[in-house]
Short mmCIF file of C-alpha atoms (C1' of nucleotides) in Angstrom, two decimals:
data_model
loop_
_atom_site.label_atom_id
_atom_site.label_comp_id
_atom_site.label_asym_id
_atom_site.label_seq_id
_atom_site.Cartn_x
_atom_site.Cartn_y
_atom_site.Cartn_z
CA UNK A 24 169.31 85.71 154.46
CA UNK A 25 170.57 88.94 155.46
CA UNK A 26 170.91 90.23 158.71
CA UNK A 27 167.83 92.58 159.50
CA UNK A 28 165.47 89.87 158.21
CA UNK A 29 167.78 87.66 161.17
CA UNK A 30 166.51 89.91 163.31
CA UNK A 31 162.25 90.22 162.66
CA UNK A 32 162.89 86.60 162.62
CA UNK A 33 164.30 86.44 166.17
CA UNK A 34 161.92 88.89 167.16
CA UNK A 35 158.99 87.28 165.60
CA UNK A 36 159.66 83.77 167.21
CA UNK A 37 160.41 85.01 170.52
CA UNK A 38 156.68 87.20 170.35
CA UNK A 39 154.50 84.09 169.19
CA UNK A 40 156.51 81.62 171.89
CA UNK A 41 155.39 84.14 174.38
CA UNK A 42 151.83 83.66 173.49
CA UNK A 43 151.51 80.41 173.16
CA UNK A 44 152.95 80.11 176.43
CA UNK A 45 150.61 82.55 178.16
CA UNK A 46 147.48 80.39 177.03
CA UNK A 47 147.56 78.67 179.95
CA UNK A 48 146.32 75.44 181.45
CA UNK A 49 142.96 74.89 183.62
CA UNK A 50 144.31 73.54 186.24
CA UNK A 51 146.64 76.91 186.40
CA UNK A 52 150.09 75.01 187.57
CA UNK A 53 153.21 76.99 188.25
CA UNK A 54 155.61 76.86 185.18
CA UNK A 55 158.08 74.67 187.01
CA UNK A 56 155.75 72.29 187.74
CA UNK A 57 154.33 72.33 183.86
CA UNK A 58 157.41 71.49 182.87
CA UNK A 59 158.02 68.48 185.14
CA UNK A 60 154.68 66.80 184.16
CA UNK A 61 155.40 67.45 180.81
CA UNK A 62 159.36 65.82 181.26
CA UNK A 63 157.27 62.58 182.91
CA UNK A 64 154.61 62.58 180.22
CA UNK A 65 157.53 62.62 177.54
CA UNK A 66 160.27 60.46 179.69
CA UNK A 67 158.63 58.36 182.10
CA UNK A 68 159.08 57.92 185.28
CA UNK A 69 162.45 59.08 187.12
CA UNK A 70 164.38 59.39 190.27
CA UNK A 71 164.32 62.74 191.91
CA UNK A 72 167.93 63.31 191.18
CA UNK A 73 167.46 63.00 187.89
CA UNK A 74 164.31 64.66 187.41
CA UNK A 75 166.22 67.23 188.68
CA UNK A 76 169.22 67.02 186.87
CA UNK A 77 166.58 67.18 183.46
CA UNK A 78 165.32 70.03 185.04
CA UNK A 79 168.54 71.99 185.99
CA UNK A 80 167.31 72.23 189.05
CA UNK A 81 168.61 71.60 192.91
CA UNK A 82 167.01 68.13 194.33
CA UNK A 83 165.63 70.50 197.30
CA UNK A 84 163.94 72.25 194.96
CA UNK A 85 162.62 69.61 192.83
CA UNK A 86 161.54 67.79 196.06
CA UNK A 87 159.30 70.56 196.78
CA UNK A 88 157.86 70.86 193.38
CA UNK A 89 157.17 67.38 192.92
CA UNK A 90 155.63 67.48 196.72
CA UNK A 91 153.31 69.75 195.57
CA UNK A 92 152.20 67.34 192.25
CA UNK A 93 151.69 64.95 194.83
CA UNK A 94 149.06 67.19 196.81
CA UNK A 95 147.47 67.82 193.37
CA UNK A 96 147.53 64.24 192.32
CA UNK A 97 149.16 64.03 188.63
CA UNK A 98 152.29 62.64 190.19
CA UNK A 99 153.26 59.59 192.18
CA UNK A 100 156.52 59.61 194.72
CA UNK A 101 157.48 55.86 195.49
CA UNK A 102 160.27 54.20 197.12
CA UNK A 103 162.54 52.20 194.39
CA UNK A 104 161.91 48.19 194.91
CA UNK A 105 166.05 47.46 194.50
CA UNK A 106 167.12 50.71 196.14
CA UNK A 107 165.97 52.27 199.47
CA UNK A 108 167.08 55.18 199.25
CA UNK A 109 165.93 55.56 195.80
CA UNK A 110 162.37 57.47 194.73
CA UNK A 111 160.56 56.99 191.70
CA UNK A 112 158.58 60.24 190.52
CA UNK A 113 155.66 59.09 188.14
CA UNK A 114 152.81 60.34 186.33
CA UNK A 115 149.03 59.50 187.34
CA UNK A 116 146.18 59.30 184.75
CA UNK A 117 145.25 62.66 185.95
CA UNK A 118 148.75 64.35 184.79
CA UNK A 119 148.50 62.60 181.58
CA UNK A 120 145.27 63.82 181.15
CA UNK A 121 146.28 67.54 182.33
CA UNK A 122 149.40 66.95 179.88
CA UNK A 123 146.83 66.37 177.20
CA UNK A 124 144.75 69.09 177.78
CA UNK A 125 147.74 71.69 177.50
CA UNK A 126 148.77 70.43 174.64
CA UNK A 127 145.47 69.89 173.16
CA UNK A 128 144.68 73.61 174.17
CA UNK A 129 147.85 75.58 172.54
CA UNK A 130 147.40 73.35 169.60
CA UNK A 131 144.13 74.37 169.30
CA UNK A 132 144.64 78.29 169.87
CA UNK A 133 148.13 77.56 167.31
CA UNK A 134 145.81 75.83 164.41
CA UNK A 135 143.22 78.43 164.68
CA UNK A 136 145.85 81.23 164.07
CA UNK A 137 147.47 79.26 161.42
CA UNK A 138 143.84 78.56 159.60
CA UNK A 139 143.36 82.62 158.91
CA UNK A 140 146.23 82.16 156.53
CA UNK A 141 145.78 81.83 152.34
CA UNK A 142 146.47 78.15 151.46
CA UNK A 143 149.68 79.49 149.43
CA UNK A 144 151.12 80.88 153.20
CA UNK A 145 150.19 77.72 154.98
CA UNK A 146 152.52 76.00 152.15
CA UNK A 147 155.38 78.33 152.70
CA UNK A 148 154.98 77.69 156.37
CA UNK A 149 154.81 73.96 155.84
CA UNK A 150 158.25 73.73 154.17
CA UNK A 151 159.34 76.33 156.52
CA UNK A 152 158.60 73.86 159.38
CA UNK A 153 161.71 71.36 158.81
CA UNK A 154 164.18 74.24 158.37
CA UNK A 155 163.39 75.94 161.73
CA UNK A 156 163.29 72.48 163.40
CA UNK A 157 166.27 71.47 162.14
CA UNK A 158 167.76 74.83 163.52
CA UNK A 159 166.30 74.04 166.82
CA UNK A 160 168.54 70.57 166.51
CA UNK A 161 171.84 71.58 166.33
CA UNK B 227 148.57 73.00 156.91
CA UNK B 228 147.16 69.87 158.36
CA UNK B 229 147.07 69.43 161.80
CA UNK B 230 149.95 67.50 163.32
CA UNK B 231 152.52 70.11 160.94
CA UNK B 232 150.70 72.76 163.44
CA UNK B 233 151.67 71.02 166.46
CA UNK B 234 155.49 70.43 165.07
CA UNK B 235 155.40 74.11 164.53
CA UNK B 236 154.44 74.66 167.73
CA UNK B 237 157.23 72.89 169.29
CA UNK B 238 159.83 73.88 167.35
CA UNK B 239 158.79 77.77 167.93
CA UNK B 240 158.81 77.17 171.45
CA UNK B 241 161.44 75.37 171.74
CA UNK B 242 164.10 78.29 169.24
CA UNK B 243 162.39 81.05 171.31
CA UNK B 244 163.65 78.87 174.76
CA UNK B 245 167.40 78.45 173.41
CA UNK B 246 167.19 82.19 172.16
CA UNK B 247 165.99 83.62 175.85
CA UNK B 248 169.08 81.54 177.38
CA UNK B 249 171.55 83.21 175.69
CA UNK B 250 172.16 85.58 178.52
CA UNK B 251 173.16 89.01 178.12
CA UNK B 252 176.54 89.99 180.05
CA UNK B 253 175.66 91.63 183.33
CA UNK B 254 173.07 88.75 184.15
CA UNK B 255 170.37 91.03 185.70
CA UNK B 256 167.12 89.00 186.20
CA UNK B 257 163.99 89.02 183.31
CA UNK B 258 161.69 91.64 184.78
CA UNK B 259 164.83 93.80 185.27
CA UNK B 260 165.90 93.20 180.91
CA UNK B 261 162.01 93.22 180.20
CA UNK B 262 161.90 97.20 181.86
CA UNK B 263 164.94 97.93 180.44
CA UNK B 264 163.76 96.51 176.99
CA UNK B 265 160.15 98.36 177.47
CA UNK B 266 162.41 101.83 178.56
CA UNK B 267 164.90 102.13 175.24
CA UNK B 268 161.68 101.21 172.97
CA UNK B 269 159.22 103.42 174.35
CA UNK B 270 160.68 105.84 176.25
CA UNK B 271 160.86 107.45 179.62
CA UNK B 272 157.57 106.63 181.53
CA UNK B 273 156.10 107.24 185.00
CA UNK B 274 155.91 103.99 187.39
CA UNK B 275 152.27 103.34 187.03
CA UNK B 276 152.46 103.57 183.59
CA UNK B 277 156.07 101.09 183.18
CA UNK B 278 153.88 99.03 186.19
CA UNK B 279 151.27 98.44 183.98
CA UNK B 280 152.45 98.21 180.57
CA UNK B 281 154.81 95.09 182.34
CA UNK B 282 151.63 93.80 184.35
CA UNK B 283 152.91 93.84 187.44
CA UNK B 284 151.71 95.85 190.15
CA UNK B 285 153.26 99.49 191.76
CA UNK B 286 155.48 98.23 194.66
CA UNK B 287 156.96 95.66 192.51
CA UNK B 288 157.70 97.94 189.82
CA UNK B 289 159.20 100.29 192.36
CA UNK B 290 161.62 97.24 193.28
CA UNK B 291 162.78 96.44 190.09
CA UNK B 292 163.15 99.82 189.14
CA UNK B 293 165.34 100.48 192.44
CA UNK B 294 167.57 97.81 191.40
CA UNK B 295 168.17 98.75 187.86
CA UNK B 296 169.16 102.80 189.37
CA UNK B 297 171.78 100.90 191.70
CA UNK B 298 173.10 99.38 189.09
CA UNK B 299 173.29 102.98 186.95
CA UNK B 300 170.92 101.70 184.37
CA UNK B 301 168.01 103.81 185.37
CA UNK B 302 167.19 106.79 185.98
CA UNK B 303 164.42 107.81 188.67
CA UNK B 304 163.51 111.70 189.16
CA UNK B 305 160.90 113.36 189.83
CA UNK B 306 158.22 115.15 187.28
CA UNK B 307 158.87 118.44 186.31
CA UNK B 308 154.79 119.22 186.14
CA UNK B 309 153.63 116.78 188.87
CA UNK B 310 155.96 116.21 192.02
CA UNK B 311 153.84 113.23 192.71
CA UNK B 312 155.09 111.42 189.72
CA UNK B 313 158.48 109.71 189.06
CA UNK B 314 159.65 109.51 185.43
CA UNK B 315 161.47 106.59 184.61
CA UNK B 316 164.52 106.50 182.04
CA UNK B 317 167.03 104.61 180.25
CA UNK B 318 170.99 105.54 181.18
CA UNK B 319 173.68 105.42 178.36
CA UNK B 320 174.80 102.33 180.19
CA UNK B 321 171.32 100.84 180.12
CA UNK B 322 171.19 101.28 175.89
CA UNK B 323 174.47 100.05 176.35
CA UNK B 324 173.16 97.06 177.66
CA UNK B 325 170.33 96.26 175.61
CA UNK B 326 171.96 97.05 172.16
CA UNK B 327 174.67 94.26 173.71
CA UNK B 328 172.00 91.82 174.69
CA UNK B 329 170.16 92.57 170.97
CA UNK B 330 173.35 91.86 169.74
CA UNK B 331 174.10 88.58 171.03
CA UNK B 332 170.99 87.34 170.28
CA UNK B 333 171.02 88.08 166.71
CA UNK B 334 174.39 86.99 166.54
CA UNK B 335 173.74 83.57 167.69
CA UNK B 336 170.44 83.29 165.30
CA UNK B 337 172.52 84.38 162.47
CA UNK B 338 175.20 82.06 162.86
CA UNK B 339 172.51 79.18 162.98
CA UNK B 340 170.78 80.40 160.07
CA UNK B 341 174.38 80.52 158.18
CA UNK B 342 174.79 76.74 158.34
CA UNK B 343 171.53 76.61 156.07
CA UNK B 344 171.64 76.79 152.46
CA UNK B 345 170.58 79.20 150.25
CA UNK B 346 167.17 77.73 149.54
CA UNK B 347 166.38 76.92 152.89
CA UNK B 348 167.22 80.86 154.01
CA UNK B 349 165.26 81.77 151.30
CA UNK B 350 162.57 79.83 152.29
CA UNK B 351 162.67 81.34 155.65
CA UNK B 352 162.94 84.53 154.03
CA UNK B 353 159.44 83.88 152.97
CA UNK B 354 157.81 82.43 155.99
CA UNK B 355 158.91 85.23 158.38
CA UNK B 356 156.46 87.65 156.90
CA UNK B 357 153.48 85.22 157.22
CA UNK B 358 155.06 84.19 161.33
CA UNK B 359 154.86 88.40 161.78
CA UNK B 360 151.43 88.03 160.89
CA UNK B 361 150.52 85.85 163.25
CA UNK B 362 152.30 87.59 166.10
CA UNK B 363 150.29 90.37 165.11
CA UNK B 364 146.80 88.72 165.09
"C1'" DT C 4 138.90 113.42 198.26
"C1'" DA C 5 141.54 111.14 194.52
"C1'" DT C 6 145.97 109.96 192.71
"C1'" DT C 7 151.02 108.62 192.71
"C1'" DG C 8 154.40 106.47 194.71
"C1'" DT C 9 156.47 104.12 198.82
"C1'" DT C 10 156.86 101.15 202.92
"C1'" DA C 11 155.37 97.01 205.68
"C1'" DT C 12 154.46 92.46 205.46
"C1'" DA C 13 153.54 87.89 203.63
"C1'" DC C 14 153.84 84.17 200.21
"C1'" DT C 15 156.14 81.47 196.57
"C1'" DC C 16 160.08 79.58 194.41
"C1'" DT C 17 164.79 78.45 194.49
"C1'" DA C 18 169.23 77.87 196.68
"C1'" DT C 19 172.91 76.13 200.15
"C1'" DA C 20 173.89 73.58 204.31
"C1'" DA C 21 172.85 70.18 207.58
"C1'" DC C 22 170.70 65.84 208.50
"C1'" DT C 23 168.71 60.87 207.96
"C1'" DA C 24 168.59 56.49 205.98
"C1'" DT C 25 170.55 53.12 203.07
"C1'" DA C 26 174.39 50.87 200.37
"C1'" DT D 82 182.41 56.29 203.68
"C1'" DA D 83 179.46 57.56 199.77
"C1'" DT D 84 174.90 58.28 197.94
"C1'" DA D 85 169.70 59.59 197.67
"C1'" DG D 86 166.57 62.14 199.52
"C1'" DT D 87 164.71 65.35 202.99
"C1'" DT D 88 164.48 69.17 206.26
"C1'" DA D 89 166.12 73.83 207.91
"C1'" DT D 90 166.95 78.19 206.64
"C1'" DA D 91 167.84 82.16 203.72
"C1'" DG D 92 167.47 85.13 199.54
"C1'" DA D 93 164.98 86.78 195.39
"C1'" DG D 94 160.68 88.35 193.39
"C1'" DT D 95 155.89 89.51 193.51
"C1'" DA D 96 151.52 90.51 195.86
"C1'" DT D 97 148.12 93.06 199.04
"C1'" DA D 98 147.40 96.50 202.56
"C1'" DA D 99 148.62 100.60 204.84
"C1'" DC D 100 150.78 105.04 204.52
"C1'" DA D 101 152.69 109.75 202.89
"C1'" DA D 102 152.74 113.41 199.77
"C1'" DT D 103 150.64 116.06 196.23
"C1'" DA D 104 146.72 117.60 193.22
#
DNA sequence: TATTGTTATACTCTATAACTATA
DNA sequence: TATAGTTATAGAGTATAACAATA
């Protein structure tokens, strides 16, 4: 592929990740905290060092963030049963469920996009798929 | 394209466009500040109500950012030949400078990820970028 | 009187440093 | 003495409200 195709590529991925990310949640979440329900959804439950670690984030920081998943109830802050000073950040039913919903929702707004398309285009996409995961990998 | 291909799509779109954002540009100025600088060598020289709302963010924190990007000789801020009330905007030859750098890297790194493909798969791509442009554009 | 930009002030998010409790 | 977490405090970034200058 030559380069100036390289680039519309770049481009073109960096335009549609910026939509999908914009259709937000109900709830309406900061992104930070998004992306810790979504780590606990996908990882399971964690200490706060390294949920913050995951996150790149100071344990201050992530202290405060999960405080406020607390208030909102999707997360649950517990004291580890063989370590005291240990915390174990989990996810309720209700972050799951939020989790879901996000997902659920940019699926949704993806698929409908993706079902304007001519059957031959969603093939080309659908071998395309692997290849740009696969890039994503490495 | 059935559905869970959609959702793997998804993902993997989200996830490129998140390793392509972190590959930082030299002078590590924050996102709104590259996002004004972006909008200024694409578009042009604009007045701060009009750069305020084309980045959807309001006046006084356009006036920030903006101050930040003249200290650091990016930017230019004058006043309107026509309209003394008005401040144009522009982009400094350091400023192009810097985004043609940061456009650089970018597509550097993509290209040297596409290069470890073979000649089918880049072809392939070739073919699906068109149809992911569409989409974008929807 | 309406418009353009700026200043004053407050809120959120993140960071570093200091502190508490436990091992 | 070292580790896990929390609290204190400060620095960015953005917002609303009030203000100044110009049309």
């Amino acid at each position: 592929m030559p380069n100036e195709p390289a680039h519309e590529l770049r481009l073109t991925i960096m335009r549609l990740a910026r939509q999908l990310r914009s259709q937000k949640a109900e709830g309406d979440i900061t992104d930070g905290q998004r992306s810790v329900l979504f780590s606990l959804e996908d990882a399971g439950a964690q200490s706060l060092s390294a949920l913050s670690a995951r996150e790149r984030v100071t344990p201050p920081s992530m202290n405060r963030t999960v405080g406020a998943l607390v208030a909102l109830g999707l997360v649950t802050r517990e004291t580890a049963s063989d370590d005291a000073r240990r915390v174990t950040i989990g996810i309720t039913d209700d972050g799951i469920r939020f989790v879901r919903e996000t997902r659920r929702r940019r699926d949704e707004w993806f698929s409908s996009r993706l079902s304007t398309l001519t059957p031959e285009e969603r093939a080309i996409l659908a071998k395309a798929a692997p290849i740009l995961k696969g890039l994503a990998d490495k």
